[in-house]
PDB file of C-alpha atoms and ligand atoms in Angstrom:
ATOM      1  CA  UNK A  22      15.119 -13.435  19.501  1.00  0.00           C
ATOM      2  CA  UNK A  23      14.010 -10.518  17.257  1.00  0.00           C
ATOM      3  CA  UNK A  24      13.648 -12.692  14.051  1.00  0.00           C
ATOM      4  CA  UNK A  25      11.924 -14.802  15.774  1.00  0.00           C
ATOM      5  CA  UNK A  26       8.946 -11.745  16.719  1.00  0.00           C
ATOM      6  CA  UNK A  27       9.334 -10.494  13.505  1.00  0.00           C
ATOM      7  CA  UNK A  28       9.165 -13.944  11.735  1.00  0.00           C
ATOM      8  CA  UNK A  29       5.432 -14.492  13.447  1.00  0.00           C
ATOM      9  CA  UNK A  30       4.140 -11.359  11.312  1.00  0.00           C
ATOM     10  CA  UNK A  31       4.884 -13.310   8.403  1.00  0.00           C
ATOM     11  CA  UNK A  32       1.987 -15.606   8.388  1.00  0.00           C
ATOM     12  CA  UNK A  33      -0.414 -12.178   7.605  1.00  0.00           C
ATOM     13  CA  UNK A  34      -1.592 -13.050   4.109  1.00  0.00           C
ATOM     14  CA  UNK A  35      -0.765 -10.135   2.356  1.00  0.00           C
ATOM     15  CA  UNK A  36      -2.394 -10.923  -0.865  1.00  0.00           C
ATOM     16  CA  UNK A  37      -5.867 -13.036  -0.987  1.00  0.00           C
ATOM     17  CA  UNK A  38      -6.385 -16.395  -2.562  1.00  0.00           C
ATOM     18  CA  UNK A  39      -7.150 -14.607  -6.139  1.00  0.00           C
ATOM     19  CA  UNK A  40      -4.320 -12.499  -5.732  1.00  0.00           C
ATOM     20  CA  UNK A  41      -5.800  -9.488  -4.593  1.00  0.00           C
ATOM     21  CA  UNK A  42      -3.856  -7.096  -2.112  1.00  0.00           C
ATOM     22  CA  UNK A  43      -5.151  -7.191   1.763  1.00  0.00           C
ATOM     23  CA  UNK A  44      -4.468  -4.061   3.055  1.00  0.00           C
ATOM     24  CA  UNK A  45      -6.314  -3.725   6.325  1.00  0.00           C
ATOM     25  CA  UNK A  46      -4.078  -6.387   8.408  1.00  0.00           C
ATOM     26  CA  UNK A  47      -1.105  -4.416   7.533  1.00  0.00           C
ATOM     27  CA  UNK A  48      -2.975  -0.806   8.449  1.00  0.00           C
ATOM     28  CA  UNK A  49      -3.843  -1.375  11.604  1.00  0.00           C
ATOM     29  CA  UNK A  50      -0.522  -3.129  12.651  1.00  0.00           C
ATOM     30  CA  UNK A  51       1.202  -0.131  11.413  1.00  0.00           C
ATOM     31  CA  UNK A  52      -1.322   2.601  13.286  1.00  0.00           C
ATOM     32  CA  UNK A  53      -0.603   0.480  16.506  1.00  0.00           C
ATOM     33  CA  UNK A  54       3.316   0.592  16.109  1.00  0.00           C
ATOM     34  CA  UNK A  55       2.611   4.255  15.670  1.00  0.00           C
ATOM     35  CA  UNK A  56       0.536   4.720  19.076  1.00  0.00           C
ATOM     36  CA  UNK A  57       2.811   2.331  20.766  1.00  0.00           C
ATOM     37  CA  UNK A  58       5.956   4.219  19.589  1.00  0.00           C
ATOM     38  CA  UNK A  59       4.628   7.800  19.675  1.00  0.00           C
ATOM     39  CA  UNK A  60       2.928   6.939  23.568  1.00  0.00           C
ATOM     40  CA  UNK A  61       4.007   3.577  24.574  1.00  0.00           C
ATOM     41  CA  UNK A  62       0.395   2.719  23.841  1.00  0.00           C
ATOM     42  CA  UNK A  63       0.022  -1.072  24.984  1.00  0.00           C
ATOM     43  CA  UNK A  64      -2.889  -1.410  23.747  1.00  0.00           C
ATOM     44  CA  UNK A  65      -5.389   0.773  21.210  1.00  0.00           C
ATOM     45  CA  UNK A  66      -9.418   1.276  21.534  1.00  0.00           C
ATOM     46  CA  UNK A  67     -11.996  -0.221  18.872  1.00  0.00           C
ATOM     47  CA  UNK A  68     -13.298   3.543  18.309  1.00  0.00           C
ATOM     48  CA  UNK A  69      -9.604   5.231  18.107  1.00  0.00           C
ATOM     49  CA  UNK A  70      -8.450   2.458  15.256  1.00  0.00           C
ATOM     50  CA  UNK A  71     -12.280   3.214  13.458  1.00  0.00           C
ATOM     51  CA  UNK A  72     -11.374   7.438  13.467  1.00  0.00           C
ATOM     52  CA  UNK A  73      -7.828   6.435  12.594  1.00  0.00           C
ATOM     53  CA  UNK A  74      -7.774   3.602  10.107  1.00  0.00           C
ATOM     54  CA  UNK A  75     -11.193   3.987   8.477  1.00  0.00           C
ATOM     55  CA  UNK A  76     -10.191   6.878   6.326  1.00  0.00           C
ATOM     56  CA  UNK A  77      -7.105   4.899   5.114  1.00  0.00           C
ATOM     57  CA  UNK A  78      -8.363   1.939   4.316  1.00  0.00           C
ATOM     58  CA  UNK A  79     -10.879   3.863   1.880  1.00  0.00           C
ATOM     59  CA  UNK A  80      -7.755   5.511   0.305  1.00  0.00           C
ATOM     60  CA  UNK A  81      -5.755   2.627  -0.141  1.00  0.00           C
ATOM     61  CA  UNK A  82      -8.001  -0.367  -0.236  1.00  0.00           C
ATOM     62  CA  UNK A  83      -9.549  -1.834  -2.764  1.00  0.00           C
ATOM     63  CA  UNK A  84     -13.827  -0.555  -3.436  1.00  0.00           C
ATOM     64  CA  UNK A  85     -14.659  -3.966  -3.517  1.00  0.00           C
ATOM     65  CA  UNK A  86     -14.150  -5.080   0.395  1.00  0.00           C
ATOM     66  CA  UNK A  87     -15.623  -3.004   2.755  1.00  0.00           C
ATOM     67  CA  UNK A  88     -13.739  -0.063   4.715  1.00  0.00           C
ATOM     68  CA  UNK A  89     -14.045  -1.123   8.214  1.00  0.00           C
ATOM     69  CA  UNK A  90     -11.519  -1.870  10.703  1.00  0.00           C
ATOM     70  CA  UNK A  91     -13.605  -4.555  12.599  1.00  0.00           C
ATOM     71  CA  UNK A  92     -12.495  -7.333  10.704  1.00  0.00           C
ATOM     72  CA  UNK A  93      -8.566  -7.055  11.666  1.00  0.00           C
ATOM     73  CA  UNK A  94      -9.353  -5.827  15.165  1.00  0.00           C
ATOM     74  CA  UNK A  95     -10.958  -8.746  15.947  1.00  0.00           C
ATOM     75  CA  UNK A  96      -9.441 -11.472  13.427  1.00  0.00           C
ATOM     76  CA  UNK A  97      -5.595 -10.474  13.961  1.00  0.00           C
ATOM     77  CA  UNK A  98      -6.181 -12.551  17.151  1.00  0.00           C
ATOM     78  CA  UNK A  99      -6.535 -15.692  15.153  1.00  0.00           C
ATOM     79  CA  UNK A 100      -3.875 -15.474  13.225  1.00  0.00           C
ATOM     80  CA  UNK A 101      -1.287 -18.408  13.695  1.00  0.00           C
ATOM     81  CA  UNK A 102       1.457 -15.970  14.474  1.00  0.00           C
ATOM     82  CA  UNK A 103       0.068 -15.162  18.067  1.00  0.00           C
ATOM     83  CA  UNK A 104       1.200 -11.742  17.663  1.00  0.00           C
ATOM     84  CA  UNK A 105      -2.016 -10.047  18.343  1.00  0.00           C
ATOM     85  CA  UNK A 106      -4.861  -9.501  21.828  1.00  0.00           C
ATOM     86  CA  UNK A 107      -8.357  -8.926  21.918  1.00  0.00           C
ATOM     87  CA  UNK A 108     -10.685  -8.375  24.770  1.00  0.00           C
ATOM     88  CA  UNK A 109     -13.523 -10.856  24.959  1.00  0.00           C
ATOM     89  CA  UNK A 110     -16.487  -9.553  22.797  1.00  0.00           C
ATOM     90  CA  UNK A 111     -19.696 -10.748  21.506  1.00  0.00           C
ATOM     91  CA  UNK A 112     -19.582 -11.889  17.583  1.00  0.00           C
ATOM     92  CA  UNK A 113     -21.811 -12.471  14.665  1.00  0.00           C
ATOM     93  CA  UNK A 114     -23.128 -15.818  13.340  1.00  0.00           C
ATOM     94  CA  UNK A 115     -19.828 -15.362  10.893  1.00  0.00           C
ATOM     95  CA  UNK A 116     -17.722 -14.885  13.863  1.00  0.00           C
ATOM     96  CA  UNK A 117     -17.037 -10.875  12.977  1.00  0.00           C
ATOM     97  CA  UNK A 118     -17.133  -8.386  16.124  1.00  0.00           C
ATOM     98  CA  UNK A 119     -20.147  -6.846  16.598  1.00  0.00           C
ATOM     99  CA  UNK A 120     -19.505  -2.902  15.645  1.00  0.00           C
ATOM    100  CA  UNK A 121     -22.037  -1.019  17.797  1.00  0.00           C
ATOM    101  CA  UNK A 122     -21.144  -3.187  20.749  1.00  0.00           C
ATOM    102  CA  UNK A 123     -17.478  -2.336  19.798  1.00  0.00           C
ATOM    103  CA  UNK A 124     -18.091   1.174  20.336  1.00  0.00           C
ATOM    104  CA  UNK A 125     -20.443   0.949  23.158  1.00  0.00           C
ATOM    105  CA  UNK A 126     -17.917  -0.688  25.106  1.00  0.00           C
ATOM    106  CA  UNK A 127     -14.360   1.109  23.852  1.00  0.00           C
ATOM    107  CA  UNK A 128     -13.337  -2.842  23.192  1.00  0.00           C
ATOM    108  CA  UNK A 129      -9.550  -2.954  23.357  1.00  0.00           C
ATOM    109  CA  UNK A 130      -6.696  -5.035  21.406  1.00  0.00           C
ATOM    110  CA  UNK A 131      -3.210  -4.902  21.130  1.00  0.00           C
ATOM    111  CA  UNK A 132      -0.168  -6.758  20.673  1.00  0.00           C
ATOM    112  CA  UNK A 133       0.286  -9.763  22.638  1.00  0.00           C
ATOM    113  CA  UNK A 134       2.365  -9.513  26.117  1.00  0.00           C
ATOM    114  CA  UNK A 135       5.408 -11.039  24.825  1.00  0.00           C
ATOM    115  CA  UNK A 136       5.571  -9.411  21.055  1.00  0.00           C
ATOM    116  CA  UNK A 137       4.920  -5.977  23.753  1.00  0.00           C
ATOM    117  CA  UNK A 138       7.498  -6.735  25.549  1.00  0.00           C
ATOM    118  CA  UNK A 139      10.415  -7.546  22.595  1.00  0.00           C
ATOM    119  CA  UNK A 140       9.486  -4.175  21.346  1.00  0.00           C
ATOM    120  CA  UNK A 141       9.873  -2.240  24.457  1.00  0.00           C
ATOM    121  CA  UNK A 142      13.422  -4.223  25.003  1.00  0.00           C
ATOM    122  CA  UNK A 143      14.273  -2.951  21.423  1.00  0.00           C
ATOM    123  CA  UNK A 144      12.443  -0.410  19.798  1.00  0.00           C
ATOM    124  CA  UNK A 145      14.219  -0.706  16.803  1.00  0.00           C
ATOM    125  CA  UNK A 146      11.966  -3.347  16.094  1.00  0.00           C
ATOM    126  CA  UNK A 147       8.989  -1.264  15.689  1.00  0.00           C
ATOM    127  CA  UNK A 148      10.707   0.307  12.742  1.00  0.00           C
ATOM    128  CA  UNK A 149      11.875  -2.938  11.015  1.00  0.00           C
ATOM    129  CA  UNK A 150       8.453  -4.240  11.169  1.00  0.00           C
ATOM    130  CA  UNK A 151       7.077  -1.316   9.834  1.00  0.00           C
ATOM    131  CA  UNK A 152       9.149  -1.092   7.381  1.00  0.00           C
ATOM    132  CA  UNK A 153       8.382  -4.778   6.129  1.00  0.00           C
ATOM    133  CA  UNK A 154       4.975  -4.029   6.544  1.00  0.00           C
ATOM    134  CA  UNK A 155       5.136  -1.196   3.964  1.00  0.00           C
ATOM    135  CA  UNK A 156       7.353  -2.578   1.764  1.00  0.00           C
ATOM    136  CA  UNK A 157       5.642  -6.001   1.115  1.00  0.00           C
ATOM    137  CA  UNK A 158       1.782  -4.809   1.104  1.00  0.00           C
ATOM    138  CA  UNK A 159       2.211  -1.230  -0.462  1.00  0.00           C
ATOM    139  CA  UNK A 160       4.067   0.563  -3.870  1.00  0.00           C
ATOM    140  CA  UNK A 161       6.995   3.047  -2.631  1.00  0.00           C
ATOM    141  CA  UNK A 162       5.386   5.907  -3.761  1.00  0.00           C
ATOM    142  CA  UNK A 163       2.743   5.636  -1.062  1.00  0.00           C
ATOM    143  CA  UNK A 164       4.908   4.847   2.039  1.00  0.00           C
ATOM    144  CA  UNK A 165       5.036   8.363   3.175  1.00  0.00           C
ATOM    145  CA  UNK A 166       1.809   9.557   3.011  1.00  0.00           C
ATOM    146  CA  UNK A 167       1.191   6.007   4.668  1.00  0.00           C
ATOM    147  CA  UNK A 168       3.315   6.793   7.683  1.00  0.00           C
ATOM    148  CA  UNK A 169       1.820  10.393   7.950  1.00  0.00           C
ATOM    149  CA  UNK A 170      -1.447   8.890   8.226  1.00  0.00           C
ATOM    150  CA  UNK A 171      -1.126   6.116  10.597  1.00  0.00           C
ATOM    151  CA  UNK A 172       1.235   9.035  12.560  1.00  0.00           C
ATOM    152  CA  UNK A 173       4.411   6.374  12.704  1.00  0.00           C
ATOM    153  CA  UNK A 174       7.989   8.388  11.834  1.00  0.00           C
ATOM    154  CA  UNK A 175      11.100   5.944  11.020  1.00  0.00           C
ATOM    155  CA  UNK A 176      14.705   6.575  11.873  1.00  0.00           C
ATOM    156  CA  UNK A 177      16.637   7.583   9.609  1.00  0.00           C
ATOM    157  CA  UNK A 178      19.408   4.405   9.701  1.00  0.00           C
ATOM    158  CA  UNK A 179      16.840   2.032   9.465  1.00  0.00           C
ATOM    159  CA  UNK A 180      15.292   3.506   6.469  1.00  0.00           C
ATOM    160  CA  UNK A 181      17.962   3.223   4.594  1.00  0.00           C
ATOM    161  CA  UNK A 182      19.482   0.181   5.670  1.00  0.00           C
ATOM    162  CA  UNK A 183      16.127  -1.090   4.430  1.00  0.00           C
ATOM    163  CA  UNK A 184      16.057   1.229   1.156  1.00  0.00           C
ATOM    164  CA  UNK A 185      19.894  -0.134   0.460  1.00  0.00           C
ATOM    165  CA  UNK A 186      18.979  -3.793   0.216  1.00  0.00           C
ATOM    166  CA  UNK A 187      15.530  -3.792  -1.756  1.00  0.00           C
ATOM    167  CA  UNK A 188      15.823  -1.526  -4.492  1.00  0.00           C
ATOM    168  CA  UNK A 189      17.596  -1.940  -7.635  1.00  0.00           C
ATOM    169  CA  UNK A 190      18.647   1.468  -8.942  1.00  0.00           C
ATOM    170  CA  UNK A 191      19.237  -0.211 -12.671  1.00  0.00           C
ATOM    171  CA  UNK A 192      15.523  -0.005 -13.072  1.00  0.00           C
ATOM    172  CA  UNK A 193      15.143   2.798 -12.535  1.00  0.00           C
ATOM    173  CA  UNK A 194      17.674   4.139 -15.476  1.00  0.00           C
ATOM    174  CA  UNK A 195      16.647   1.499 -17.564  1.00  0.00           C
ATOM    175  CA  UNK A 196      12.749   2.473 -17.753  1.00  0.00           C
ATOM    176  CA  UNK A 197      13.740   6.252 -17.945  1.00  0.00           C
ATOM    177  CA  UNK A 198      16.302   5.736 -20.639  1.00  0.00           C
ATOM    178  CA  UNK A 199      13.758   3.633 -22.624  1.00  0.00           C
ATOM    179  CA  UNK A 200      10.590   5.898 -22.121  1.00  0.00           C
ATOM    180  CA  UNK A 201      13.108   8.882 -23.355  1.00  0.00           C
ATOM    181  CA  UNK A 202      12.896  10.199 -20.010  1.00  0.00           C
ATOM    182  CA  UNK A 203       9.536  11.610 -20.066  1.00  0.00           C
ATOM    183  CA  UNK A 204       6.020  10.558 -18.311  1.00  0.00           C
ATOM    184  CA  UNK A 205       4.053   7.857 -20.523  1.00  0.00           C
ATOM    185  CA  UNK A 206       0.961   9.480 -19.493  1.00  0.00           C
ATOM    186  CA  UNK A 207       1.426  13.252 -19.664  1.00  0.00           C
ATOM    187  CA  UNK A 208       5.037  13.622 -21.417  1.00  0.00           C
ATOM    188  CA  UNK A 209       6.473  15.552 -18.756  1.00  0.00           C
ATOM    189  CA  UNK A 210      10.356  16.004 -19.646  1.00  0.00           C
ATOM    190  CA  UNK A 211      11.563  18.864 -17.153  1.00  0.00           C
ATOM    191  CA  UNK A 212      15.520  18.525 -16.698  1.00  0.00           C
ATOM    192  CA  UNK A 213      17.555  20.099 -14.136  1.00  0.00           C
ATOM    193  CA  UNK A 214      20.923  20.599 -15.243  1.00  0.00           C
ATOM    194  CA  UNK A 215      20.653  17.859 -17.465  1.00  0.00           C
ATOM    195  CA  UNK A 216      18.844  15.389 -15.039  1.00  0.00           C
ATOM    196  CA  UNK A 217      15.351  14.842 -15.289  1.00  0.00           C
ATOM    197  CA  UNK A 218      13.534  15.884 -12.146  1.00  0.00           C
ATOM    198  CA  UNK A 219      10.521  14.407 -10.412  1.00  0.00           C
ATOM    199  CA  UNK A 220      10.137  11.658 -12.768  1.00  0.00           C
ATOM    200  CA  UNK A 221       9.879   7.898 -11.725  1.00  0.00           C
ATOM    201  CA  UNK A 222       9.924   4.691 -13.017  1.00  0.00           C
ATOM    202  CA  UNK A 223       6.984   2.781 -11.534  1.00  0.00           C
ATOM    203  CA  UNK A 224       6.440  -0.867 -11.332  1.00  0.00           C
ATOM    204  CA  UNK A 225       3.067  -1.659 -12.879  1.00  0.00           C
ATOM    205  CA  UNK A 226       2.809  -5.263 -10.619  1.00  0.00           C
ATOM    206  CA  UNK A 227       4.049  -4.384  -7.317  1.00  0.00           C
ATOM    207  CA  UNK A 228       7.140  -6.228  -6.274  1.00  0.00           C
ATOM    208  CA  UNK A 229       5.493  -8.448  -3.454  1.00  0.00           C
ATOM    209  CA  UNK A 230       3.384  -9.492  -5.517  1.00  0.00           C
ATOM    210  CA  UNK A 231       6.006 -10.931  -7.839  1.00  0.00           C
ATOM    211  CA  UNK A 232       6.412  -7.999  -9.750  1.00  0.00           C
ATOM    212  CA  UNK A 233      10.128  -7.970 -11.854  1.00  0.00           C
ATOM    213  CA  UNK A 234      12.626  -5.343 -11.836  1.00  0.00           C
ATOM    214  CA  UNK A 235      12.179  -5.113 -15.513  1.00  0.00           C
ATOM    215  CA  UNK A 236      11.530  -2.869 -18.175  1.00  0.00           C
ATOM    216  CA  UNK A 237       8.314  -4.213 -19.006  1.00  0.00           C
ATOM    217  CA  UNK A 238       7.223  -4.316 -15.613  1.00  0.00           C
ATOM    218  CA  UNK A 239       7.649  -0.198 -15.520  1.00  0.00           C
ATOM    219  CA  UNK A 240       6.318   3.219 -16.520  1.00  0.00           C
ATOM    220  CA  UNK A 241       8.216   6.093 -16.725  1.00  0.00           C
ATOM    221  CA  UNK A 242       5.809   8.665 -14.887  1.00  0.00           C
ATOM    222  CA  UNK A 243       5.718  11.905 -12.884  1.00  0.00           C
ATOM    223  CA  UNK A 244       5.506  12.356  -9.628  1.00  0.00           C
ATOM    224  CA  UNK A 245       1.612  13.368 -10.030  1.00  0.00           C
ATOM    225  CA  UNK A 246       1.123  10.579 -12.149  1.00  0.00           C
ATOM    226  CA  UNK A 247       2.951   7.718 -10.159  1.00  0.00           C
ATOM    227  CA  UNK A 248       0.994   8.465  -7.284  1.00  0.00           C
ATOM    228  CA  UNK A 249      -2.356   8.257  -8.964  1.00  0.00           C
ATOM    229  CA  UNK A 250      -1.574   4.982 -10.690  1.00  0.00           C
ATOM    230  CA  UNK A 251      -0.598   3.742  -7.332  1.00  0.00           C
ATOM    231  CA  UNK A 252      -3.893   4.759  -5.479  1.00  0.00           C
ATOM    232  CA  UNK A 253      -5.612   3.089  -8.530  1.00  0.00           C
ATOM    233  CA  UNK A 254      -6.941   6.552 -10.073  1.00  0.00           C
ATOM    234  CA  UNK A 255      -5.244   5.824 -13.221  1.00  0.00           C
ATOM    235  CA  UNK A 256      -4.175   2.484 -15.320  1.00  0.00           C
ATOM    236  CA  UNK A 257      -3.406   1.464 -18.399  1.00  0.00           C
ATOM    237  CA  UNK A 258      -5.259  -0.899 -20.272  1.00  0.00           C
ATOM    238  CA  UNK A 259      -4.015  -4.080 -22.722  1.00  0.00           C
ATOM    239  CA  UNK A 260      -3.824  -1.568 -25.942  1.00  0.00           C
ATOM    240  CA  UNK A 261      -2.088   1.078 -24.160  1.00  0.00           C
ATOM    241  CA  UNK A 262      -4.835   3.109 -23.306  1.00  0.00           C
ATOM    242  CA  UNK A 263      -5.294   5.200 -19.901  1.00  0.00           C
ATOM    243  CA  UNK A 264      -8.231   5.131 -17.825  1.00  0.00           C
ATOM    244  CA  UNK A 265      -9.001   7.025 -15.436  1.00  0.00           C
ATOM    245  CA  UNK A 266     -11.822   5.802 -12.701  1.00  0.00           C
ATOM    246  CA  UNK A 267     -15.090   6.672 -12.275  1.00  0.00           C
ATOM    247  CA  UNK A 268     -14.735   7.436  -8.750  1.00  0.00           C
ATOM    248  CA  UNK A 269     -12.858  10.619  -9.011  1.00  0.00           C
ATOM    249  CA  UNK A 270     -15.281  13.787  -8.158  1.00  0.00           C
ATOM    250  CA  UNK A 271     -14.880  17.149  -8.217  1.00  0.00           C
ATOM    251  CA  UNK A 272     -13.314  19.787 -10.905  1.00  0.00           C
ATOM    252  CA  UNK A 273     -10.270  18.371 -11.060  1.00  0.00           C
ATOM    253  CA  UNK A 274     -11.749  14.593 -11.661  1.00  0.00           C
ATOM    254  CA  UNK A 275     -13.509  16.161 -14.552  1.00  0.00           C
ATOM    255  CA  UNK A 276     -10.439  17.621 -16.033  1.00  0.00           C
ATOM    256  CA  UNK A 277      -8.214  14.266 -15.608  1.00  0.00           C
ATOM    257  CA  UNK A 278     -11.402  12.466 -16.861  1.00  0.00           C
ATOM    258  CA  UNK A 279     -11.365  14.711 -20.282  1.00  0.00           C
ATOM    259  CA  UNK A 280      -7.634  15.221 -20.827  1.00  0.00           C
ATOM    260  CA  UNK A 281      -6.889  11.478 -20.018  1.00  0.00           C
ATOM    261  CA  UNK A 282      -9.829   8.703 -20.718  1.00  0.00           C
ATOM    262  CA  UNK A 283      -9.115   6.733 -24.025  1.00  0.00           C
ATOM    263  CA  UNK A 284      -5.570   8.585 -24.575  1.00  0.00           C
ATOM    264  CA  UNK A 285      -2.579   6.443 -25.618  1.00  0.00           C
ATOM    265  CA  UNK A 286       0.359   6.398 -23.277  1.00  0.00           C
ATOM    266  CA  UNK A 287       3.821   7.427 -24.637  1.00  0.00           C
ATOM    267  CA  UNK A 288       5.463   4.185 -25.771  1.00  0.00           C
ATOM    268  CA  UNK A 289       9.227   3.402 -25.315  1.00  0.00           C
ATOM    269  CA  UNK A 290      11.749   3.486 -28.025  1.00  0.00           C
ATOM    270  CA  UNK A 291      12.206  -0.482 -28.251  1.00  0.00           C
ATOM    271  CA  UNK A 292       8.804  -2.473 -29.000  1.00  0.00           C
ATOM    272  CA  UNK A 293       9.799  -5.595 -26.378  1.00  0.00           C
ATOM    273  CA  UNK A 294      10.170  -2.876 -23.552  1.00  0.00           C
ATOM    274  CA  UNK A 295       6.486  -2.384 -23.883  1.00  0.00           C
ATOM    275  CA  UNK A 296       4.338  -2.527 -20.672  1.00  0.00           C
ATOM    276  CA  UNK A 297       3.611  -6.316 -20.746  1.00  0.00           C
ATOM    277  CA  UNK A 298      -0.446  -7.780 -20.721  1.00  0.00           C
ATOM    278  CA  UNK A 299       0.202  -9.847 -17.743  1.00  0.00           C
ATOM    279  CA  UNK A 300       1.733  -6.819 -15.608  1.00  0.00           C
ATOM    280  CA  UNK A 301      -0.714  -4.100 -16.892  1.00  0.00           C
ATOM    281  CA  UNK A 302      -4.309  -7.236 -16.206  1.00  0.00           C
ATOM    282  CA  UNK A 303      -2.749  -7.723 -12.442  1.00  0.00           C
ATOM    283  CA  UNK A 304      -2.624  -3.249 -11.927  1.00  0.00           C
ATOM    284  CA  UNK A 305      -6.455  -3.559 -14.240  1.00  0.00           C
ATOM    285  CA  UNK A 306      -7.660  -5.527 -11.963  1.00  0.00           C
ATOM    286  CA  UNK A 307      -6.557  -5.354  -8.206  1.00  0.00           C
ATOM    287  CA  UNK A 308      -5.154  -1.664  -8.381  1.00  0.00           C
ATOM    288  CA  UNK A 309      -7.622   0.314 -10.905  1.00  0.00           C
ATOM    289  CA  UNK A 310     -10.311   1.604  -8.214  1.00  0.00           C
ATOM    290  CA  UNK A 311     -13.796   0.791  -9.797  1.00  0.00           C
ATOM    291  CA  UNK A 312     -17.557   1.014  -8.448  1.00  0.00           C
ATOM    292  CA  UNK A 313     -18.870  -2.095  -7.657  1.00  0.00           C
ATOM    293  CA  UNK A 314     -20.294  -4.182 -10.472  1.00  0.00           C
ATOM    294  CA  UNK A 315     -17.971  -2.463 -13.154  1.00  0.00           C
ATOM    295  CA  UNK A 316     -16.517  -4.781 -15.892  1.00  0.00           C
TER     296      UNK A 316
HETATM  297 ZN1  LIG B  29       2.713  12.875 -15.884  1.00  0.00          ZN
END
């Protein structure tokens, strides 16, 4: 019975046709977990997912669809896995919800009756979900700030029961051992009692999207670091230079502009444990945040 709710979120494409990742499905499933968990929320208004989701999908999404929510709100309903409600509402020519009419009228959706009612019979499910949510549309580094800001907090057992089964903790040795266990971008080496401390070995092509456990599939970065080439702020191009994107502002966007653009990263010891083309073109081109209409 719970498969079987949790197999009909599987038909969410989580990557589009070119390969691109989708994250505003995922989003707004995971900020309505987190209202029906936190208030047993059975359903969630248009304007309450716009304040809510909005602001993540310009932090995580890529700049080249647009931040709204509308289009999930609206299209979830559609999908094959008849997971997902939405009130009756005027649409465009293109068959998109009509925003300002959205608003006007606090248009509601939520999850169907029957996916509503497996989760209130086992809650657990809410976390499991969310959890596959995360794990198949997002990198690790950004699941907690992820949760923070759709306001959903996991138990514990499930979290790691989760954690246990997908991650292989050979990688992450193997990528630290062969970057000499400091960051390829800023050489960051601090050791803690021997250990090295707040350094991570990132995959450069996520894991749902086919990326290997493999050396040169991974970085060896700092925490800082890991983040930002998660986000997109950061990359690495073909000849193993960073970049750093154009839509940074502020002081500190200056400075990472001017100690960073152009540099070479920090190679590892061995040359076949190199960062590999195909790994570092999928992070160039559907991670690395860009303006529109840049190469
Ligand atoms: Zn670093």
């Amino acid at each position: 019975m719970s498969e079987d709710i949790l197999g009909r979120f599987d038909s969410i494409r989580i990557f589009e046709r070119d390969g691109k990742p989708a994250p505003h499905k995922p989003l707004l499933l995971l900020y309505a977990l987190a209202r029906l968990k936190n208030e047993d929320a059975g359903h969630i208004t248009f304007n309450e997912a716009e304040r809510a989701v909005d602001p993540l999908l310009r932090t995580y999404g890529s700049f080249r669809t647009r931040p709204t929510v509308a289009h999930p709100f609206a299209r979830l309903a559609n999908d094959k896995g008849d997971f997902w409600w939405v009130e009756e509402h005027a649409k465009t020519s293109s068959g998109d919800l009509l925003i300002a009419e959205a608003r006007e009228r606090h248009l509601k959706a939520g999850f169907s009756a029957d996916v509503l009612r497996a989760f209130r019979d086992n809650p657990k499910l809410i976390d499991v979900l969310a959890i596959n949510l995360l794990e198949r549309n997002f990198a690790h580094s950004l699941h907690p700030d992820i949760l923070d800001g759709v306001g959903l907090h996991l138990g514990q057992d499930e979290v790691e029961a989760v954690l246990r089964r997908k991650r292989d903790p050979r990688f992450r040795v193997a990528v630290l051992n062969a970057y000499y266990e400091q960051c390829a971008v800023c050489r960051y080496d601090l050791r803690l009692n021997g250990a090295p401390v707040a350094l991570d070995a990132a995959h450069i092509k996520m894991h749902s999207a086919g990326g290997p456990d493999k050396v040169p599939n991974g970085l060896a970065l700092c925490s800082l670091h890991h983040k930002l080439f998660d986000l997109g702020v950061l990359t690495v191009d073909p000849s193993f230079e960073i970049r750093v994107s154009d839509l940074v502002v502020g002081e500190w966007g200056r400075r990472l502009q001017d100690s960073l653009y152009g540099k070479p990263i920090a190679l590892p010891r061995r040359d076949r444990d190199a960062p590999a083309e195909e790994y570092l073109d999928w992070h160039n081109r559907f991670v690395f945040k860009q303006a529109p209409g840049q190469p």
